[in-house]
Amino acid sequence: MAVLSQKSMDTQKVMQMDADYVMHTFNRQPVVLTHGKGMRVWDSEGREYLDFLAGIAVNGLGHAHPKLVAAISEQASKLMHVSNLYYIPGQPALAKKLVELSGLGKAFFCNSGAEANEAAIKLARKWGKEAGKFEIITALGSFHGRTMGAVTATGQPKYHDGFKPMVPGFSYVPYNDISALDAAVTDATCAIMLEPIQGESGVHPAQPEYLSHIRKLCDERGILLILDEVQTGLARTGKWFGFQHYGIKPDIMTLAKTLGGGFPIGACLATDSVASAFVPGNHASTFGGNPLACAAAIATLEVIEDEDLVENAAKTGAYFQKSLRALGDRSGDIADVRGFGLMVGVELTRNDAPAIAAECLKRGLIINPIGQNIIRFLPPLIATETDVDNAVRILSAVLLETAYIE
Ligand code: PLP
């Protein structure tokens, strides 16, 4: 109530109605964001924020990018939705673009990261069916979404609590541990499913030798490699896809988040031969790849290309990591800075990441605490070195002015 009483009546009303009518699945931050432009968003009290989270890697183009807004408005005025029982020109256009960028063969469209992973899980099982292969190995610390299949794939017991029994046929191994993975493979393994950089558990990149070993293992044993690029995909890491840092290629890849620039759309891509395991009737989505979602995604990819955002993520991300390391040297509060491009995690030497993020929010910087000692940054792909300087200045002041008291 203390927080509420400092807010205007309109803001208080939104917060109260949210408590009264919306299922309590999130502990929300005490702000009501109402509009944005580029790297900035504003709340219902008129306060301005520098956005270094981008809706958790969604608003890749920043907020209200004119080309994305125009593409959505134009398509909305023509045709928003049509059933997948009919041809939708945006789907092959978008699929062709994603196929050219990734080197994979075909795409299936859905509405979210979890749904993209559901499609990947089902496709891998269908592919492995004749050989009696159905088991999927995933990594501890992974995050693949909240539907039953995706949450079962998620190797974090806290997300399984309360929902057992989980989907059968999944096993879990420590990330970056080659011998544990080798030992987990059986004749029934149809897929190994991983994020190239684990995001939700604190920005942990795969070691290069780990992914190259997995690619070889999959080829030798007739196992599919599924890469969940929902967070790492589409320029985030300074390449179009995270796997391109490792010189390997997956058999199946999932995308969502940045794909629609803020409009919901997910995709599951696969090689031609793996994709052919799906035949009509095997998998579907009412809204998946509808004309509006495809228009948003095509515009998003065009802007990423036209504005060189892959290159910008690499360049600005390197500058960001360098600035954070310098901040660590000054403050002594930073144990590790890791990530690729504009997917950056900072491990603190202190255990008050949520309090630091809350204080940054008060001072106009949006960042994301993970657990007690990690801060994750996923700014829009349009971030400049000036934006980085502004963010690091706020974080620096917060670290220096707030001493952690145990
Ligand atoms: N996979 C990864 C790697 C993610 O980071 C997320 C979401 O954070 C998901 C899947 C789930 O995506 P969604 O929330 O769109 O279902």
CSV table of C-alpha atoms and ligand atoms in Angstrom, one decimal:
chain,number,residue,atom,x,y,z
A,1,MET,CA,0.0,0.0,0.0
A,2,ALA,CA,3.0,2.3,0.7
A,3,VAL,CA,3.9,2.1,-3.0
A,4,LEU,CA,0.3,2.6,-4.2
A,5,SER,CA,-0.3,5.7,-2.1
A,6,GLN,CA,2.5,7.5,-3.8
A,7,LYS,CA,0.9,7.0,-7.2
A,8,SER,CA,-1.8,8.9,-9.1
A,9,MET,CA,-5.4,7.7,-9.0
A,10,ASP,CA,-5.3,6.3,-12.5
A,11,THR,CA,-2.1,4.3,-11.7
A,12,GLN,CA,-3.6,3.0,-8.4
A,13,LYS,CA,-6.7,1.9,-10.2
A,14,VAL,CA,-4.7,-0.2,-12.7
A,15,MET,CA,-2.8,-1.8,-9.9
A,16,GLN,CA,-5.9,-2.5,-7.9
A,17,MET,CA,-7.8,-3.9,-10.8
A,18,ASP,CA,-4.9,-6.1,-11.7
A,19,ALA,CA,-4.9,-7.5,-8.2
A,20,ASP,CA,-8.7,-8.0,-8.3
A,21,TYR,CA,-9.1,-9.5,-11.8
A,22,VAL,CA,-5.9,-10.9,-13.2
A,23,MET,CA,-4.5,-14.3,-12.0
A,24,HIS,CA,-1.5,-13.7,-9.8
A,25,THR,CA,1.2,-15.4,-12.0
A,26,PHE,CA,3.6,-12.5,-11.9
A,27,ASN,CA,5.0,-10.3,-9.1
A,28,ARG,CA,4.9,-7.1,-11.0
A,29,GLN,CA,7.2,-4.1,-10.7
A,30,PRO,CA,5.3,-1.0,-9.3
A,31,VAL,CA,5.1,0.8,-12.7
A,32,VAL,CA,2.5,1.1,-15.4
A,33,LEU,CA,4.3,1.6,-18.7
A,34,THR,CA,2.1,3.4,-21.2
A,35,HIS,CA,4.2,4.3,-24.2
A,36,GLY,CA,7.6,4.2,-25.8
A,37,LYS,CA,9.9,5.5,-28.5
A,38,GLY,CA,13.1,3.9,-29.5
A,39,MET,CA,15.2,3.0,-26.4
A,40,ARG,CA,12.8,4.9,-24.0
A,41,VAL,CA,9.5,4.1,-22.3
A,42,TRP,CA,7.3,6.3,-20.1
A,43,ASP,CA,5.0,5.3,-17.3
A,44,SER,CA,1.6,6.6,-16.2
A,45,GLU,CA,3.2,9.1,-13.9
A,46,GLY,CA,5.1,10.6,-16.8
A,47,ARG,CA,8.4,9.2,-15.7
A,48,GLU,CA,11.0,8.3,-18.4
A,49,TYR,CA,13.0,5.0,-18.5
A,50,LEU,CA,15.9,3.8,-20.5
A,51,ASP,CA,14.9,0.3,-21.5
A,52,PHE,CA,17.7,-2.3,-21.1
A,53,LEU,CA,15.4,-5.3,-21.1
A,54,ALA,CA,13.2,-4.8,-24.3
A,55,GLY,CA,10.3,-6.9,-22.9
A,56,ILE,CA,12.9,-9.7,-22.3
A,57,ALA,CA,14.5,-9.6,-25.7
A,58,VAL,CA,11.3,-8.9,-27.6
A,59,ASN,CA,11.4,-5.2,-28.7
A,60,GLY,CA,14.4,-5.7,-30.8
A,61,LEU,CA,13.7,-2.6,-32.9
A,62,GLY,CA,13.0,-0.5,-29.8
A,63,HIS,CA,9.6,0.9,-29.2
A,64,ALA,CA,7.2,2.2,-31.9
A,65,HIS,CA,9.6,1.8,-34.8
A,66,PRO,CA,7.9,3.6,-37.7
A,67,LYS,CA,8.4,0.8,-40.2
A,68,LEU,CA,7.0,-1.8,-37.9
A,69,VAL,CA,4.1,0.4,-36.9
A,70,ALA,CA,3.4,1.1,-40.6
A,71,ALA,CA,3.6,-2.6,-41.6
A,72,ILE,CA,1.2,-3.6,-38.8
A,73,SER,CA,-1.3,-0.8,-39.5
A,74,GLU,CA,-1.3,-1.5,-43.2
A,75,GLN,CA,-1.9,-5.2,-42.8
A,76,ALA,CA,-4.5,-4.7,-40.1
A,77,SER,CA,-6.5,-2.5,-42.4
A,78,LYS,CA,-6.4,-5.2,-45.1
A,79,LEU,CA,-6.6,-8.6,-43.4
A,80,MET,CA,-5.7,-9.5,-39.9
A,81,HIS,CA,-6.5,-13.2,-39.8
A,82,VAL,CA,-7.4,-16.0,-42.1
A,83,SER,CA,-7.4,-19.7,-41.3
A,84,ASN,CA,-4.4,-21.8,-42.0
A,85,LEU,CA,-6.8,-23.8,-44.2
A,86,TYR,CA,-6.1,-21.1,-46.8
A,87,TYR,CA,-2.8,-19.8,-48.3
A,88,ILE,CA,-1.3,-16.9,-46.4
A,89,PRO,CA,1.3,-15.1,-48.7
A,90,GLY,CA,3.3,-13.8,-45.7
A,91,GLN,CA,4.1,-17.3,-44.5
A,92,PRO,CA,6.2,-18.5,-47.5
A,93,ALA,CA,7.8,-15.0,-47.7
A,94,LEU,CA,8.8,-15.1,-44.0
A,95,ALA,CA,9.8,-18.8,-44.1
A,96,LYS,CA,12.0,-18.1,-47.2
A,97,LYS,CA,13.8,-15.3,-45.4
A,98,LEU,CA,14.4,-17.4,-42.3
A,99,VAL,CA,15.5,-20.4,-44.3
A,100,GLU,CA,18.0,-18.2,-46.2
A,101,LEU,CA,19.3,-16.7,-43.0
A,102,SER,CA,19.6,-20.0,-41.1
A,103,GLY,CA,20.5,-22.6,-43.8
A,104,LEU,CA,17.6,-24.7,-42.5
A,105,GLY,CA,14.9,-26.0,-44.8
A,106,LYS,CA,11.3,-25.2,-43.7
A,107,ALA,CA,9.4,-23.3,-41.1
A,108,PHE,CA,6.2,-23.8,-39.0
A,109,PHE,CA,4.7,-20.8,-37.5
A,110,CYS,CA,3.0,-20.4,-34.0
A,111,ASN,CA,2.6,-17.6,-31.5
A,112,SER,CA,5.2,-17.9,-28.8
A,113,GLY,CA,8.5,-19.5,-27.7
A,114,ALA,CA,6.8,-22.3,-25.7
A,115,GLU,CA,4.7,-23.2,-28.7
A,116,ALA,CA,7.8,-23.2,-31.0
A,117,ASN,CA,9.4,-25.6,-28.6
A,118,GLU,CA,6.3,-27.8,-28.5
A,119,ALA,CA,6.4,-28.0,-32.2
A,120,ALA,CA,10.1,-28.9,-32.0
A,121,ILE,CA,9.5,-31.7,-29.5
A,122,LYS,CA,6.6,-33.1,-31.5
A,123,LEU,CA,8.6,-33.0,-34.7
A,124,ALA,CA,11.5,-34.8,-33.1
A,125,ARG,CA,9.3,-37.5,-31.8
A,126,LYS,CA,7.5,-37.9,-35.0
A,127,TRP,CA,10.9,-38.1,-36.8
A,128,GLY,CA,12.1,-40.7,-34.4
A,129,LYS,CA,9.0,-42.8,-34.2
A,130,GLU,CA,9.8,-45.5,-36.8
A,131,ALA,CA,13.2,-46.1,-35.1
A,132,GLY,CA,11.6,-46.3,-31.7
A,133,LYS,CA,13.3,-43.1,-30.6
A,134,PHE,CA,11.4,-40.7,-28.3
A,135,GLU,CA,13.6,-39.6,-25.5
A,136,ILE,CA,14.8,-36.0,-25.3
A,137,ILE,CA,17.8,-34.9,-23.3
A,138,THR,CA,17.9,-31.3,-22.1
A,139,ALA,CA,20.1,-29.3,-19.8
A,140,LEU,CA,19.9,-28.4,-16.2
A,141,GLY,CA,19.4,-24.6,-15.8
A,142,SER,CA,17.6,-24.4,-19.2
A,143,PHE,CA,14.4,-22.6,-19.9
A,144,HIS,CA,12.1,-23.6,-22.7
A,145,GLY,CA,8.7,-22.2,-21.7
A,146,ARG,CA,5.6,-23.0,-19.6
A,147,THR,CA,3.4,-25.3,-21.6
A,148,MET,CA,3.5,-28.9,-20.4
A,149,GLY,CA,6.0,-30.1,-23.0
A,150,ALA,CA,8.2,-27.0,-22.8
A,151,VAL,CA,8.2,-26.9,-19.0
A,152,THR,CA,9.1,-30.6,-18.9
A,153,ALA,CA,12.0,-29.8,-21.2
A,154,THR,CA,13.0,-27.0,-18.9
A,155,GLY,CA,15.7,-28.4,-16.6
A,156,GLN,CA,14.8,-26.5,-13.4
A,157,PRO,CA,12.9,-28.5,-10.7
A,158,LYS,CA,11.3,-25.3,-9.4
A,159,TYR,CA,9.2,-25.0,-12.6
A,160,HIS,CA,8.0,-28.6,-12.2
A,161,ASP,CA,6.8,-28.3,-8.6
A,162,GLY,CA,3.1,-28.6,-8.4
A,163,PHE,CA,2.6,-29.8,-11.9
A,164,LYS,CA,3.7,-33.5,-11.8
A,165,PRO,CA,3.5,-35.9,-13.4
A,166,MET,CA,5.6,-34.3,-16.1
A,167,VAL,CA,5.6,-35.4,-19.7
A,168,PRO,CA,7.5,-38.8,-19.9
A,169,GLY,CA,10.6,-39.3,-21.9
A,170,PHE,CA,12.8,-36.4,-20.8
A,171,SER,CA,16.2,-36.6,-19.1
A,172,TYR,CA,18.4,-33.8,-17.8
A,173,VAL,CA,22.2,-33.3,-17.8
A,174,PRO,CA,24.5,-30.6,-16.4
A,175,TYR,CA,25.1,-27.9,-19.1
A,176,ASN,CA,28.6,-27.9,-20.6
A,177,ASP,CA,29.4,-31.4,-19.3
A,178,ILE,CA,30.4,-33.6,-22.2
A,179,SER,CA,30.7,-36.9,-20.2
A,180,ALA,CA,27.4,-36.5,-18.5
A,181,LEU,CA,25.7,-36.0,-21.9
A,182,ASP,CA,27.5,-39.0,-23.4
A,183,ALA,CA,26.3,-41.1,-20.5
A,184,ALA,CA,22.7,-40.0,-20.9
A,185,VAL,CA,22.3,-41.0,-24.6
A,186,THR,CA,20.4,-44.2,-25.2
A,187,ASP,CA,19.2,-46.1,-28.3
A,188,ALA,CA,15.9,-44.4,-27.7
A,189,THR,CA,17.3,-40.8,-27.7
A,190,CYS,CA,15.7,-38.8,-30.5
A,191,ALA,CA,16.9,-35.4,-29.7
A,192,ILE,CA,19.2,-33.2,-27.6
A,193,MET,CA,17.6,-29.9,-26.9
A,194,LEU,CA,19.6,-26.8,-25.7
A,195,GLU,CA,19.9,-23.1,-25.7
A,196,PRO,CA,23.3,-22.0,-27.2
A,197,ILE,CA,23.4,-19.5,-24.4
A,198,GLN,CA,21.2,-20.2,-21.4
A,199,GLY,CA,19.4,-17.0,-20.8
A,200,GLU,CA,16.8,-17.3,-18.0
A,201,SER,CA,19.3,-18.9,-15.6
A,202,GLY,CA,21.8,-16.1,-15.8
A,203,VAL,CA,23.4,-15.8,-19.3
A,204,HIS,CA,25.6,-18.9,-19.5
A,205,PRO,CA,27.2,-19.5,-23.0
A,206,ALA,CA,27.8,-23.0,-24.2
A,207,GLN,CA,31.5,-23.8,-24.5
A,208,PRO,CA,32.6,-24.2,-28.1
A,209,GLU,CA,33.9,-27.8,-27.6
A,210,TYR,CA,30.6,-28.7,-26.0
A,211,LEU,CA,28.5,-27.8,-29.0
A,212,SER,CA,30.9,-29.2,-31.5
A,213,HIS,CA,31.0,-32.5,-29.5
A,214,ILE,CA,27.2,-32.6,-29.5
A,215,ARG,CA,27.0,-32.0,-33.2
A,216,LYS,CA,29.4,-34.9,-33.8
A,217,LEU,CA,27.6,-37.2,-31.3
A,218,CYS,CA,24.2,-36.4,-32.9
A,219,ASP,CA,25.5,-37.2,-36.4
A,220,GLU,CA,27.1,-40.5,-35.2
A,221,ARG,CA,24.1,-41.7,-33.2
A,222,GLY,CA,21.3,-40.5,-35.4
A,223,ILE,CA,20.0,-37.9,-32.9
A,224,LEU,CA,18.6,-34.5,-33.7
A,225,LEU,CA,20.1,-31.3,-32.3
A,226,ILE,CA,17.3,-28.9,-31.3
A,227,LEU,CA,18.6,-25.4,-30.6
A,228,ASP,CA,16.2,-23.1,-28.7
A,229,GLU,CA,17.1,-19.7,-30.1
A,230,VAL,CA,14.0,-18.0,-28.7
A,231,GLN,CA,16.1,-15.6,-26.8
A,232,THR,CA,19.4,-15.8,-28.6
A,233,GLY,CA,18.0,-15.7,-32.2
A,234,LEU,CA,17.7,-12.8,-34.6
A,235,ALA,CA,20.7,-10.5,-34.0
A,236,ARG,CA,20.6,-10.6,-30.3
A,237,THR,CA,24.1,-12.1,-29.9
A,238,GLY,CA,25.7,-10.1,-32.7
A,239,LYS,CA,25.0,-12.8,-35.3
A,240,TRP,CA,21.7,-13.7,-36.8
A,241,PHE,CA,21.6,-16.9,-34.7
A,242,GLY,CA,23.5,-18.0,-31.6
A,243,PHE,CA,24.7,-21.2,-33.3
A,244,GLN,CA,26.7,-19.1,-35.8
A,245,HIS,CA,29.2,-18.3,-33.1
A,246,TYR,CA,30.0,-22.0,-32.8
A,247,GLY,CA,30.5,-23.2,-36.4
A,248,ILE,CA,27.7,-25.8,-36.1
A,249,LYS,CA,24.2,-26.1,-37.4
A,250,PRO,CA,21.1,-27.5,-35.6
A,251,ASP,CA,18.6,-29.9,-37.2
A,252,ILE,CA,15.7,-28.0,-35.6
A,253,MET,CA,15.7,-24.4,-34.3
A,254,THR,CA,13.0,-22.4,-32.5
A,255,LEU,CA,12.5,-18.7,-32.6
A,256,ALA,CA,10.0,-16.2,-31.0
A,257,LYS,CA,10.6,-13.0,-29.0
A,258,THR,CA,12.4,-10.6,-31.4
A,259,LEU,CA,10.8,-12.2,-34.5
A,260,GLY,CA,7.6,-10.0,-34.4
A,261,GLY,CA,9.4,-7.0,-32.9
A,262,GLY,CA,6.7,-7.0,-30.1
A,263,PHE,CA,3.9,-8.7,-32.1
A,264,PRO,CA,3.4,-12.4,-30.9
A,265,ILE,CA,4.8,-14.9,-33.4
A,266,GLY,CA,7.0,-18.0,-32.9
A,267,ALA,CA,8.7,-20.3,-35.5
A,268,CYS,CA,10.1,-23.8,-35.5
A,269,LEU,CA,12.6,-24.4,-38.4
A,270,ALA,CA,14.0,-27.7,-39.5
A,271,THR,CA,16.1,-29.2,-42.2
A,272,ASP,CA,14.0,-30.4,-45.2
A,273,SER,CA,14.4,-34.1,-44.3
A,274,VAL,CA,13.4,-33.6,-40.6
A,275,ALA,CA,10.5,-31.3,-41.5
A,276,SER,CA,9.1,-34.0,-43.8
A,277,ALA,CA,8.2,-36.0,-40.7
A,278,PHE,CA,5.2,-33.7,-40.2
A,279,VAL,CA,2.3,-34.4,-42.5
A,280,PRO,CA,-1.1,-32.6,-42.6
A,281,GLY,CA,-3.0,-33.2,-39.3
A,282,ASN,CA,0.1,-33.7,-37.2
A,283,HIS,CA,0.4,-30.2,-35.8
A,284,ALA,CA,-1.4,-26.9,-36.2
A,285,SER,CA,-2.2,-23.5,-34.6
A,286,THR,CA,-5.2,-21.4,-35.3
A,287,PHE,CA,-3.4,-18.1,-35.1
A,288,GLY,CA,0.1,-19.3,-36.1
A,289,GLY,CA,1.6,-17.3,-38.9
A,290,ASN,CA,-1.5,-15.2,-39.5
A,291,PRO,CA,-1.2,-12.3,-42.0
A,292,LEU,CA,-0.7,-9.7,-39.3
A,293,ALA,CA,2.0,-11.7,-37.4
A,294,CYS,CA,3.8,-12.4,-40.7
A,295,ALA,CA,3.7,-8.7,-41.7
A,296,ALA,CA,5.2,-7.7,-38.3
A,297,ALA,CA,7.9,-10.3,-38.6
A,298,ILE,CA,8.8,-9.5,-42.2
A,299,ALA,CA,9.1,-5.8,-41.3
A,300,THR,CA,11.2,-6.6,-38.3
A,301,LEU,CA,13.7,-8.7,-40.3
A,302,GLU,CA,13.8,-5.9,-43.0
A,303,VAL,CA,14.7,-3.3,-40.4
A,304,ILE,CA,17.3,-5.6,-38.8
A,305,GLU,CA,18.9,-5.8,-42.2
A,306,ASP,CA,18.4,-2.2,-43.3
A,307,GLU,CA,19.8,-0.7,-40.1
A,308,ASP,CA,22.6,-3.3,-39.7
A,309,LEU,CA,21.4,-4.3,-36.3
A,310,VAL,CA,23.3,-7.6,-36.3
A,311,GLU,CA,26.5,-5.6,-36.6
A,312,ASN,CA,25.2,-3.0,-34.1
A,313,ALA,CA,24.5,-5.7,-31.5
A,314,ALA,CA,28.0,-7.1,-31.9
A,315,LYS,CA,29.7,-3.7,-31.7
A,316,THR,CA,27.6,-2.0,-29.0
A,317,GLY,CA,27.5,-5.3,-27.1
A,318,ALA,CA,31.3,-5.4,-27.0
A,319,TYR,CA,31.4,-1.8,-25.9
A,320,PHE,CA,28.8,-2.6,-23.2
A,321,GLN,CA,30.8,-5.5,-21.9
A,322,LYS,CA,34.0,-3.5,-21.8
A,323,SER,CA,32.2,-0.7,-19.9
A,324,LEU,CA,30.8,-3.2,-17.4
A,325,ARG,CA,34.2,-4.7,-16.8
A,326,ALA,CA,35.6,-1.2,-16.2
A,327,LEU,CA,32.7,-0.6,-13.7
A,328,GLY,CA,33.6,-3.8,-12.0
A,329,ASP,CA,37.2,-2.7,-11.7
A,330,ARG,CA,36.1,0.6,-10.1
A,331,SER,CA,33.4,-0.7,-7.8
A,332,GLY,CA,34.6,-4.2,-6.9
A,333,ASP,CA,31.0,-5.4,-7.1
A,334,ILE,CA,31.2,-7.4,-10.3
A,335,ALA,CA,32.6,-10.9,-10.3
A,336,ASP,CA,31.9,-11.8,-14.0
A,337,VAL,CA,30.6,-10.2,-17.2
A,338,ARG,CA,29.5,-12.7,-19.8
A,339,GLY,CA,27.4,-13.1,-23.0
A,340,PHE,CA,27.5,-12.3,-26.6
A,341,GLY,CA,26.4,-9.1,-28.3
A,342,LEU,CA,23.5,-7.4,-26.5
A,343,MET,CA,22.7,-10.5,-24.4
A,344,VAL,CA,24.8,-9.7,-21.3
A,345,GLY,CA,24.9,-11.1,-17.8
A,346,VAL,CA,26.7,-9.6,-14.8
A,347,GLU,CA,27.5,-11.7,-11.8
A,348,LEU,CA,27.8,-9.6,-8.7
A,349,THR,CA,30.0,-10.1,-5.7
A,350,ARG,CA,27.0,-9.0,-3.6
A,351,ASN,CA,23.6,-10.7,-3.0
A,352,ASP,CA,21.1,-7.9,-3.6
A,353,ALA,CA,20.5,-8.0,-7.4
A,354,PRO,CA,16.7,-7.5,-6.9
A,355,ALA,CA,17.3,-4.4,-4.7
A,356,ILE,CA,19.8,-3.0,-7.3
A,357,ALA,CA,17.3,-3.5,-10.1
A,358,ALA,CA,14.6,-1.8,-8.1
A,359,GLU,CA,16.8,1.1,-7.4
A,360,CYS,CA,17.8,1.4,-11.1
A,361,LEU,CA,14.1,1.4,-11.9
A,362,LYS,CA,13.5,4.3,-9.6
A,363,ARG,CA,16.4,6.1,-11.3
A,364,GLY,CA,15.0,5.4,-14.8
A,365,LEU,CA,16.8,2.3,-15.9
A,366,ILE,CA,15.0,-1.0,-16.7
A,367,ILE,CA,17.2,-4.1,-16.1
A,368,ASN,CA,16.4,-7.7,-15.0
A,369,PRO,CA,17.7,-9.3,-11.8
A,370,ILE,CA,18.1,-13.1,-11.8
A,371,GLY,CA,18.3,-14.8,-8.4
A,372,GLN,CA,20.2,-12.8,-5.9
A,373,ASN,CA,23.5,-12.1,-7.7
A,374,ILE,CA,23.0,-11.9,-11.4
A,375,ILE,CA,21.7,-9.0,-13.5
A,376,ARG,CA,20.7,-9.6,-17.1
A,377,PHE,CA,20.7,-6.9,-19.8
A,378,LEU,CA,18.8,-7.4,-23.1
A,379,PRO,CA,18.5,-3.9,-24.6
A,380,PRO,CA,16.8,-3.3,-28.0
A,381,LEU,CA,19.2,-4.1,-30.9
A,382,ILE,CA,19.2,-0.3,-31.7
A,383,ALA,CA,21.1,0.6,-28.5
A,384,THR,CA,24.0,3.0,-29.1
A,385,GLU,CA,27.2,3.6,-27.1
A,386,THR,CA,25.5,6.7,-25.6
A,387,ASP,CA,22.7,4.5,-24.4
A,388,VAL,CA,25.3,2.2,-22.9
A,389,ASP,CA,27.1,5.1,-21.2
A,390,ASN,CA,23.7,6.3,-19.7
A,391,ALA,CA,22.8,2.8,-18.4
A,392,VAL,CA,26.3,2.2,-16.9
A,393,ARG,CA,26.2,5.6,-15.3
A,394,ILE,CA,22.9,4.8,-13.5
A,395,LEU,CA,24.1,1.3,-12.5
A,396,SER,CA,27.4,2.6,-11.3
A,397,ALA,CA,25.7,5.2,-9.1
A,398,VAL,CA,23.4,2.6,-7.7
A,399,LEU,CA,26.3,0.2,-6.9
A,400,LEU,CA,28.4,2.9,-5.4
A,401,GLU,CA,25.6,4.6,-3.3
A,402,THR,CA,23.9,1.4,-2.0
A,403,ALA,CA,26.0,-0.8,0.2
A,404,TYR,CA,24.6,-4.2,0.6
A,405,ILE,CA,23.6,-5.0,4.2
A,406,GLU,CA,23.2,-8.6,5.0
B,1,PLP,N1,12.9,-20.5,-24.7
B,1,PLP,C1,13.7,-19.6,-24.2
B,1,PLP,C2,15.2,-19.7,-24.4
B,1,PLP,C3,13.2,-18.4,-23.5
B,1,PLP,O1,14.0,-17.5,-23.0
B,1,PLP,C4,11.8,-18.3,-23.4
B,1,PLP,C5,11.2,-17.2,-22.7
B,1,PLP,O2,11.8,-16.5,-21.9
B,1,PLP,C6,11.0,-19.3,-23.9
B,1,PLP,C7,11.5,-20.4,-24.6
B,1,PLP,C8,9.5,-19.3,-23.8
B,1,PLP,O3,9.0,-18.3,-24.6
B,1,PLP,P1,7.5,-17.8,-24.4
B,1,PLP,O4,7.4,-17.0,-23.1
B,1,PLP,O5,7.2,-16.9,-25.6
B,1,PLP,O6,6.6,-18.9,-24.5
